[in-house]
Amino acid sequence: MVVWKAFTGLAAGKAADSSAVLSASFWIKGKAEEKMSFIDNDKSDPANQAPAAEAPTGARLVPRITIQAFCEQSQTAQMIEDAAHDRRMAKVALTTHNGGLEGAVETYRSNPTPNLIIVETTLPSETMLAGLERLAEVCDASTRVIVIGHVNDVVLYRELMRSGVSDYIVMPATTPVLVNAISELFAGEGAAPIGRTIAFIGAKGGAGSSSIAHNTAWSIARAIRQDVLVLDLDLPFGTVGLDFNQDPPQGMGDAVFANEKMDVVMLERLMSKAAAHVHLLTAPAVLDRTYDLSERSFEQIIELSQKQVPCVILDIPHVWTEWVRYTLAAVDEIVIVAEPDLANLRNAKNIADIVKGLRPGEHEPLLVINKAGIPKRPEIPADEFAGAVECRLIGQIPFDAAIFGTAANNGQMISEVSATHKINDQLKTIGLEATGRTISAPQSRSAGFKLPDLLRQLKRA
């Protein structure tokens, strides 16, 4: 059939090239992990003697492709336009047109076809296949087609699949359904999963976001037995090297300024190993140059990291720049670390609101209250804080100057200083939640402090 020939010729097409970008093999579902050479596990370490627990993987970004959609109804056009704002579609060039199936046929009689055509049709089953045959006659061999129809018929679906149509979506449908279909289509059959990215950002300077990020990474590696890569994105003042007692000669600075040359081999060379399952890309933490970074400075580094390890922790500094905004929009999970006071609440609320706008359809950021219970300091109760910020509270870390100070000065993690300390349980819970293993309602501790009028206004905003 003509339709099959046009819609399934992928060998030499642009779509196949795009799919290849996403292929990787750092671990295979249902089997033991296949690691790159830099993950040289110590077999004598108990953390290496049990298999890693399964967890949700990262969202697969759609590669740089061109998509053109032809719609018959305004609701469908709006759904497709909303898909362009999904973080997985950040690299996609998408345009919508009117005219449906017939409009697509007329357009491509004199124009080249894109990587993907999305076409809506209200035609009945009997005439839909004939219309798609006419479209196939004017399509390049590499073009893929998703049909949006209004007929819910299993027989029709099977006929469309046999004809070479990539997918058939029945209206009414939602934007996530469409984005999932596109993502799965260009992921490639048998493509390996990619790592989950978790960004930690402080609501205010000194909130302890870096300490929580590093200790959570350690907890994921030790308790959950999953390989973790910590990326220190605070190039001038990062503390990943200090906290893990590492001083590698190369790290994140070299990766950023060699961005165009970055590949898997170079990433492996720049990484350092802190412990079993724990790997670092440390910041230079020197002021011999300024760091005026562009919006996508860390994009390639993060994507390469996702192909190498199951979990990537991003330690984001307390700044607001183009690259911070872009990175927060692209990661799988965002954890806001805040102290329970008014300034932190205001900033956390602002960050959460911006993030929700950047990530339509995604769940709200996660919230960690740090340095709770400082003697004689009035504090906003954690549940009221989370309610005002409208984020899910996943942990409360009590103030303990002695253990955190000792860990920081010795270049150790909390569990290394005291393996039985109750803070380790909180860190493990944060790690579980951030990696998507549990969805629990954390218990919050209330105190006798009332929200002022400003906080009530923030909560209603």
Coordinates of C-alpha atoms in Angstrom, one line a residue:
M1 CA 0.0 0.0 0.0
V2 CA 1.2 3.5 -0.9
V3 CA 0.6 4.8 2.7
W4 CA 2.9 2.2 4.2
K5 CA 5.8 3.0 1.9
A6 CA 5.7 6.8 2.6
F7 CA 5.1 6.7 6.3
T8 CA 7.6 3.9 7.3
G9 CA 10.8 4.7 5.2
L10 CA 13.0 5.6 8.1
A11 CA 16.4 4.3 7.1
A12 CA 17.7 7.5 5.5
G13 CA 15.4 10.1 6.9
K14 CA 15.9 12.9 9.4
A15 CA 13.5 11.3 11.9
A16 CA 15.8 8.3 12.2
D17 CA 18.8 10.6 12.8
S18 CA 16.8 12.3 15.6
S19 CA 16.0 9.0 17.2
A20 CA 19.6 8.0 17.2
V21 CA 20.5 11.0 19.4
L22 CA 18.5 9.5 22.2
S23 CA 20.1 6.0 22.1
A24 CA 22.1 5.0 25.2
S25 CA 22.9 1.9 27.2
F26 CA 24.0 2.8 30.7
W27 CA 21.4 0.4 32.2
I28 CA 18.9 -2.0 30.9
K29 CA 15.4 -2.6 32.4
G30 CA 15.1 -5.9 34.3
K31 CA 18.8 -6.6 34.2
A32 CA 21.9 -5.7 36.2
E33 CA 23.2 -2.3 35.5
E34 CA 25.6 -1.8 32.6
K35 CA 28.0 1.0 33.7
M36 CA 30.6 3.0 31.9
S37 CA 34.2 2.5 33.0
F38 CA 34.2 5.4 35.4
I39 CA 31.8 3.6 37.6
D40 CA 34.3 1.2 39.1
N41 CA 32.4 -0.2 42.0
D42 CA 34.2 -1.6 45.1
K43 CA 32.8 -5.1 45.3
S44 CA 33.7 -5.3 49.0
D45 CA 31.4 -2.4 49.8
P46 CA 28.0 -3.6 51.1
A47 CA 26.3 -0.9 49.1
N48 CA 27.4 -2.7 45.9
Q49 CA 26.2 -6.2 46.9
A50 CA 22.5 -5.8 46.3
P51 CA 20.7 -4.7 43.1
A52 CA 19.4 -1.1 42.9
A53 CA 15.8 -0.6 43.5
E54 CA 13.7 0.4 40.5
A55 CA 12.5 4.0 40.2
P56 CA 10.9 6.2 37.6
T57 CA 13.3 7.4 35.0
G58 CA 13.8 10.9 33.6
A59 CA 11.4 12.3 31.0
R60 CA 12.8 11.8 27.5
L61 CA 13.2 15.1 25.6
V62 CA 12.0 15.2 22.0
P63 CA 15.0 15.9 19.8
R64 CA 15.4 18.8 17.4
I65 CA 12.7 18.1 14.9
T66 CA 10.1 20.0 12.8
I67 CA 6.4 19.3 13.4
Q68 CA 3.6 20.7 11.4
A69 CA 0.0 20.2 12.4
F70 CA -3.2 20.6 10.3
C71 CA -6.4 21.0 12.4
E72 CA -10.1 21.2 11.7
Q73 CA -11.3 22.3 15.1
S74 CA -10.0 25.1 17.3
Q75 CA -9.9 22.9 20.4
T76 CA -7.5 20.6 18.7
A77 CA -5.3 23.5 17.6
Q78 CA -5.2 24.8 21.1
M79 CA -4.2 21.4 22.5
I80 CA -1.3 21.2 19.9
E81 CA -0.1 24.7 20.7
D82 CA -0.1 23.9 24.4
A83 CA 2.1 21.0 23.7
A84 CA 4.8 23.4 22.4
H85 CA 5.1 24.7 26.0
D86 CA 5.8 21.3 27.5
R87 CA 9.4 21.0 28.7
R88 CA 10.0 17.9 26.7
M89 CA 9.2 19.9 23.5
A90 CA 11.8 22.6 24.2
K91 CA 13.8 21.8 21.1
V92 CA 10.9 21.3 18.7
A93 CA 9.9 23.7 16.0
L94 CA 6.1 23.3 15.9
T95 CA 3.6 25.2 13.7
T96 CA -0.2 24.7 13.4
H97 CA -2.3 25.3 10.3
N98 CA -6.0 25.0 9.4
G99 CA -7.4 22.6 6.8
G100 CA -7.1 19.2 8.3
L101 CA -6.2 16.3 6.0
E102 CA -7.0 18.0 2.7
G103 CA -5.0 21.1 3.8
A104 CA -2.0 18.9 4.4
V105 CA -2.3 17.2 1.0
E106 CA -2.5 20.6 -0.8
T107 CA 0.4 22.0 1.2
Y108 CA 2.8 19.2 0.5
R109 CA 2.2 19.1 -3.2
S110 CA 4.6 21.9 -3.5
N111 CA 6.5 22.0 -0.2
P112 CA 8.9 19.5 1.5
T113 CA 7.4 17.6 4.4
P114 CA 8.7 17.9 8.1
N115 CA 9.9 15.2 10.4
L116 CA 6.4 14.7 11.8
I117 CA 2.9 15.6 10.5
I118 CA 0.0 15.8 12.9
V119 CA -3.3 15.8 11.0
E120 CA -6.8 16.0 12.4
T121 CA -9.7 14.5 10.4
T122 CA -13.4 14.2 11.1
L123 CA -13.8 11.8 8.1
P124 CA -15.5 8.5 8.8
S125 CA -13.6 5.2 8.7
E126 CA -14.5 4.4 5.1
T127 CA -13.0 7.5 3.6
M128 CA -10.1 8.2 6.1
L129 CA -7.7 5.7 4.7
A130 CA -8.3 7.0 1.2
G131 CA -7.5 10.5 2.3
L132 CA -4.3 9.3 4.0
E133 CA -3.2 7.5 0.8
R134 CA -3.4 10.9 -1.0
L135 CA -1.2 12.4 1.8
A136 CA 1.3 9.5 1.5
E137 CA 1.8 10.3 -2.2
V138 CA 3.1 13.8 -1.4
C139 CA 5.2 12.8 1.7
D140 CA 8.9 12.2 1.9
A141 CA 9.9 8.6 2.9
S142 CA 11.2 9.8 6.3
T143 CA 8.1 11.6 7.4
R144 CA 6.1 10.2 10.3
V145 CA 2.4 10.9 10.7
I146 CA 0.1 11.1 13.8
V147 CA -3.6 11.1 13.0
I148 CA -6.1 12.8 15.4
G149 CA -9.5 11.5 14.7
H150 CA -13.0 11.4 16.2
V151 CA -13.9 7.8 15.5
N152 CA -13.2 5.4 18.3
D153 CA -12.9 2.1 16.4
V154 CA -10.4 -0.7 17.1
V155 CA -10.7 -2.0 13.5
L156 CA -9.9 1.5 12.2
Y157 CA -6.9 1.7 14.5
R158 CA -5.5 -1.6 13.3
E159 CA -5.9 -0.5 9.7
L160 CA -4.1 2.7 10.3
M161 CA -1.2 0.9 12.0
R162 CA -1.0 -1.5 9.1
S163 CA -1.0 1.5 6.7
G164 CA 2.1 2.9 8.4
V165 CA 0.5 5.7 10.5
S166 CA 2.7 6.2 13.6
D167 CA -0.1 6.7 16.0
Y168 CA -3.8 7.4 16.2
I169 CA -5.3 9.7 18.9
V170 CA -9.0 9.8 19.5
M171 CA -10.5 13.1 20.6
P172 CA -11.2 14.4 23.1
A173 CA -7.6 14.1 24.2
T174 CA -5.2 16.0 26.4
T175 CA -1.9 17.7 25.8
P176 CA 0.2 15.2 27.8
V177 CA -1.3 12.3 25.7
L178 CA -0.1 14.0 22.6
V179 CA 3.4 14.8 24.0
N180 CA 3.8 11.3 25.3
A181 CA 3.0 9.9 21.8
I182 CA 5.5 12.2 20.2
S183 CA 8.2 11.4 22.8
E184 CA 7.7 7.6 22.5
L185 CA 7.7 7.9 18.7
F186 CA 11.1 9.6 18.5
A187 CA 12.7 7.7 21.4
G188 CA 13.2 4.7 19.1
E189 CA 12.3 1.2 19.7
G190 CA 14.4 -0.4 22.4
A191 CA 16.0 2.8 23.5
A192 CA 17.5 2.7 26.9
P193 CA 16.0 4.8 29.7
I194 CA 17.6 8.0 30.7
G195 CA 18.5 9.3 34.2
R196 CA 16.2 11.3 36.4
T197 CA 17.3 14.9 37.0
I198 CA 16.7 16.5 40.4
A199 CA 17.5 20.2 41.0
F200 CA 18.0 21.6 44.5
I201 CA 17.7 25.4 44.9
G202 CA 17.6 27.5 48.0
A203 CA 14.8 30.0 48.6
K204 CA 17.4 32.3 50.3
G205 CA 21.1 32.5 50.6
G206 CA 22.3 30.3 53.5
A207 CA 19.2 28.1 53.5
G208 CA 21.4 25.0 53.2
S209 CA 20.3 23.9 49.8
S210 CA 23.8 22.5 48.9
S211 CA 24.2 20.6 52.1
I212 CA 20.7 19.0 51.6
A213 CA 21.5 18.2 48.0
H214 CA 24.8 16.5 48.7
N215 CA 23.5 14.5 51.7
T216 CA 20.4 13.5 49.7
A217 CA 22.7 12.3 46.9
W218 CA 24.7 10.3 49.4
S219 CA 21.5 8.8 50.8
I220 CA 20.2 7.8 47.4
A221 CA 23.6 6.1 46.7
R222 CA 23.9 4.3 50.0
A223 CA 20.3 3.5 51.0
I224 CA 18.8 3.0 47.6
R225 CA 21.9 1.7 45.9
Q226 CA 21.7 3.7 42.8
D227 CA 24.4 5.5 40.9
V228 CA 24.3 9.3 41.5
L229 CA 26.1 12.1 39.7
V230 CA 26.3 15.4 41.6
L231 CA 26.7 18.5 39.3
D232 CA 27.9 21.6 41.0
L233 CA 26.5 24.5 39.0
D234 CA 27.8 27.2 41.3
L235 CA 31.0 27.8 39.4
P236 CA 32.6 30.6 41.5
F237 CA 31.6 29.4 45.0
G238 CA 30.5 25.7 44.7
T239 CA 31.0 23.4 47.7
V240 CA 30.6 19.9 46.3
G241 CA 34.4 19.4 46.4
L242 CA 34.7 20.6 50.0
D243 CA 31.7 18.6 51.2
F244 CA 32.9 15.3 49.7
N245 CA 36.6 16.1 50.5
Q246 CA 37.6 16.0 46.8
D247 CA 39.9 18.2 44.9
P248 CA 40.0 16.9 41.3
P249 CA 42.1 18.9 38.8
Q250 CA 39.2 19.1 36.4
G251 CA 35.5 19.4 36.7
M252 CA 32.4 21.5 35.8
G253 CA 34.3 24.5 34.6
D254 CA 36.2 22.5 32.0
A255 CA 33.0 20.9 30.9
V256 CA 31.1 24.2 30.5
F257 CA 33.9 25.9 28.5
A258 CA 34.4 22.9 26.3
N259 CA 30.6 22.6 25.7
E260 CA 30.8 22.2 21.9
K261 CA 33.4 19.4 22.3
M262 CA 31.6 17.6 25.2
D263 CA 30.9 13.9 24.6
V264 CA 30.6 10.8 26.7
V265 CA 34.4 10.2 26.8
M266 CA 35.2 13.7 28.0
L267 CA 32.4 13.6 30.6
E268 CA 33.9 10.4 31.9
R269 CA 37.4 12.0 32.1
L270 CA 36.2 15.1 34.0
M271 CA 34.2 13.2 36.6
S272 CA 35.6 12.1 40.0
K273 CA 34.5 9.3 42.2
A274 CA 33.7 10.2 45.8
A275 CA 32.4 6.8 47.0
A276 CA 30.6 3.7 45.8
H277 CA 27.8 4.9 43.5
V278 CA 28.7 8.6 44.1
H279 CA 30.3 10.6 41.3
L280 CA 31.0 14.3 41.1
L281 CA 31.5 17.1 38.6
T282 CA 32.9 19.8 40.9
A283 CA 33.0 23.5 40.4
P284 CA 36.3 25.3 40.0
A285 CA 35.4 27.6 42.9
V286 CA 37.9 30.3 41.9
L287 CA 37.5 33.9 40.9
D288 CA 40.2 34.2 38.3
R289 CA 37.4 34.8 35.7
T290 CA 33.8 35.8 35.5
Y291 CA 31.0 33.3 34.6
D292 CA 28.6 35.0 32.3
L293 CA 26.8 31.9 31.1
S294 CA 24.2 31.6 28.3
E295 CA 20.7 30.1 28.7
R296 CA 21.7 26.6 27.5
S297 CA 25.3 26.4 28.9
F298 CA 24.5 23.3 30.9
E299 CA 22.1 21.6 28.6
Q300 CA 24.5 19.3 26.8
I301 CA 26.3 18.4 30.0
I302 CA 23.0 17.4 31.7
E303 CA 21.8 15.4 28.7
L304 CA 25.1 13.5 28.6
S305 CA 24.9 12.8 32.3
Q306 CA 21.4 11.4 32.0
K307 CA 22.7 8.9 29.5
Q308 CA 25.4 7.7 31.9
V309 CA 23.8 7.4 35.4
P310 CA 20.2 6.8 36.7
C311 CA 20.1 9.8 39.0
V312 CA 21.6 13.3 38.4
I313 CA 21.6 15.8 41.3
L314 CA 21.9 19.5 40.3
D315 CA 23.2 21.8 43.0
I316 CA 21.8 25.2 41.7
P317 CA 23.1 28.4 43.3
H318 CA 20.8 31.1 44.7
V319 CA 20.9 33.4 41.7
W320 CA 18.3 34.2 39.0
T321 CA 19.7 34.1 35.5
E322 CA 18.7 32.8 32.1
W323 CA 20.4 29.5 32.6
V324 CA 18.8 28.9 36.0
R325 CA 15.4 29.6 34.6
Y326 CA 16.0 27.3 31.6
T327 CA 17.5 24.5 33.7
L328 CA 14.6 24.6 36.2
A329 CA 12.1 24.3 33.3
A330 CA 13.9 21.3 31.9
V331 CA 14.6 19.0 34.9
D332 CA 12.4 16.2 36.1
E333 CA 12.1 17.3 39.7
I334 CA 12.7 20.5 41.6
V335 CA 13.3 20.7 45.4
I336 CA 13.1 24.1 47.1
V337 CA 15.0 24.2 50.3
A338 CA 13.9 27.0 52.7
E339 CA 14.1 28.1 56.3
P340 CA 10.8 28.7 58.1
D341 CA 10.8 32.5 58.0
L342 CA 9.0 35.2 56.1
A343 CA 11.8 36.1 53.6
N344 CA 12.2 32.4 52.7
L345 CA 8.5 32.1 52.2
R346 CA 8.3 35.0 49.9
N347 CA 11.2 33.8 47.8
A348 CA 9.9 30.2 47.8
K349 CA 6.5 31.3 46.7
N350 CA 8.0 33.3 43.8
I351 CA 10.2 30.4 42.7
A352 CA 7.3 28.0 42.8
D353 CA 4.9 30.3 40.9
I354 CA 7.5 30.8 38.1
V355 CA 8.3 27.1 37.9
K356 CA 4.6 26.2 37.6
G357 CA 4.3 28.7 34.7
L358 CA 7.3 27.2 33.0
R359 CA 6.1 23.6 33.4
P360 CA 2.4 23.4 32.6
G361 CA 1.0 20.0 33.3
E362 CA 3.8 19.0 35.7
H363 CA 3.2 18.6 39.4
E364 CA 4.3 21.3 41.9
P365 CA 7.9 21.6 43.2
L366 CA 8.8 19.7 46.3
L367 CA 9.6 21.6 49.5
V368 CA 12.2 20.9 52.3
I369 CA 12.2 22.9 55.5
N370 CA 15.7 23.2 56.8
K371 CA 17.1 24.5 60.1
A372 CA 13.8 24.0 61.9
G373 CA 13.6 24.5 65.6
I374 CA 16.4 27.1 66.2
P375 CA 16.0 28.1 69.9
K376 CA 14.0 31.3 70.6
R377 CA 13.5 32.0 66.9
P378 CA 9.8 32.4 65.9
E379 CA 9.0 30.1 63.0
I380 CA 6.2 29.6 60.5
P381 CA 4.7 26.2 61.0
A382 CA 5.8 23.8 58.2
D383 CA 2.3 22.9 57.1
E384 CA 1.3 26.6 56.8
F385 CA 4.5 27.4 55.0
A386 CA 3.9 24.6 52.5
G387 CA 0.3 25.7 52.1
A388 CA 1.3 29.3 51.4
V389 CA 3.9 28.3 48.9
E390 CA 1.6 25.6 47.4
C391 CA 4.3 22.9 47.3
R392 CA 4.4 19.4 48.7
L393 CA 6.4 19.2 51.9
I394 CA 8.7 16.1 51.8
G395 CA 11.0 16.8 54.7
Q396 CA 11.9 18.9 57.8
I397 CA 15.5 19.0 58.8
P398 CA 16.0 20.0 62.4
F399 CA 18.6 22.6 63.3
D400 CA 21.8 20.8 64.6
A401 CA 24.8 23.1 64.4
A402 CA 27.2 20.5 65.8
I403 CA 26.6 17.6 63.4
F404 CA 26.3 19.8 60.3
G405 CA 29.4 21.9 61.3
T406 CA 31.4 18.8 62.0
A407 CA 30.4 17.2 58.6
A408 CA 31.2 20.4 56.7
N409 CA 34.6 20.9 58.4
N410 CA 35.7 17.3 57.9
G411 CA 34.4 16.9 54.3
Q412 CA 32.0 14.2 55.4
M413 CA 28.3 13.4 55.0
I414 CA 25.9 13.3 58.0
S415 CA 25.7 9.5 58.0
E416 CA 29.5 9.3 58.1
V417 CA 29.6 11.6 61.2
S418 CA 26.8 9.7 62.9
A419 CA 25.2 6.7 61.2
T420 CA 22.3 6.6 63.7
H421 CA 21.3 10.2 63.7
K422 CA 17.6 10.8 63.1
I423 CA 18.5 13.3 60.3
N424 CA 19.5 10.4 58.2
D425 CA 15.9 9.1 58.1
Q426 CA 14.8 12.5 56.9
L427 CA 17.4 12.6 54.2
K428 CA 16.4 9.1 53.1
T429 CA 12.8 10.2 52.9
I430 CA 13.7 13.2 50.7
G431 CA 15.7 10.9 48.5
L432 CA 12.8 8.5 48.1
E433 CA 10.4 11.3 47.3
A434 CA 12.7 13.0 44.9
T435 CA 13.4 9.8 42.9
G436 CA 9.7 9.1 42.7
R437 CA 9.6 6.0 44.9
T438 CA 7.0 7.2 47.4
I439 CA 4.0 9.6 47.5
S440 CA 3.4 10.0 51.2
A441 CA 1.9 12.8 53.2
P442 CA 4.7 13.9 55.5
Q443 CA 3.9 14.7 59.1
S444 CA 4.5 18.4 59.9
R445 CA 5.3 19.9 63.3
S446 CA 3.3 22.9 64.2
A447 CA 4.4 25.8 66.4
G448 CA 2.6 28.6 68.1
F449 CA 3.2 31.2 65.4
K450 CA 0.5 32.7 63.3
L451 CA 0.8 33.7 59.6
P452 CA 0.8 37.5 59.3
D453 CA -1.5 39.2 56.8
L454 CA 1.2 39.3 54.1
L455 CA 1.5 35.5 54.2
R456 CA -2.3 35.1 53.9
Q457 CA -2.2 37.2 50.8
L458 CA 0.6 35.1 49.4
K459 CA -1.4 32.0 50.0
R460 CA -4.4 33.4 48.2
A461 CA -2.3 34.7 45.3

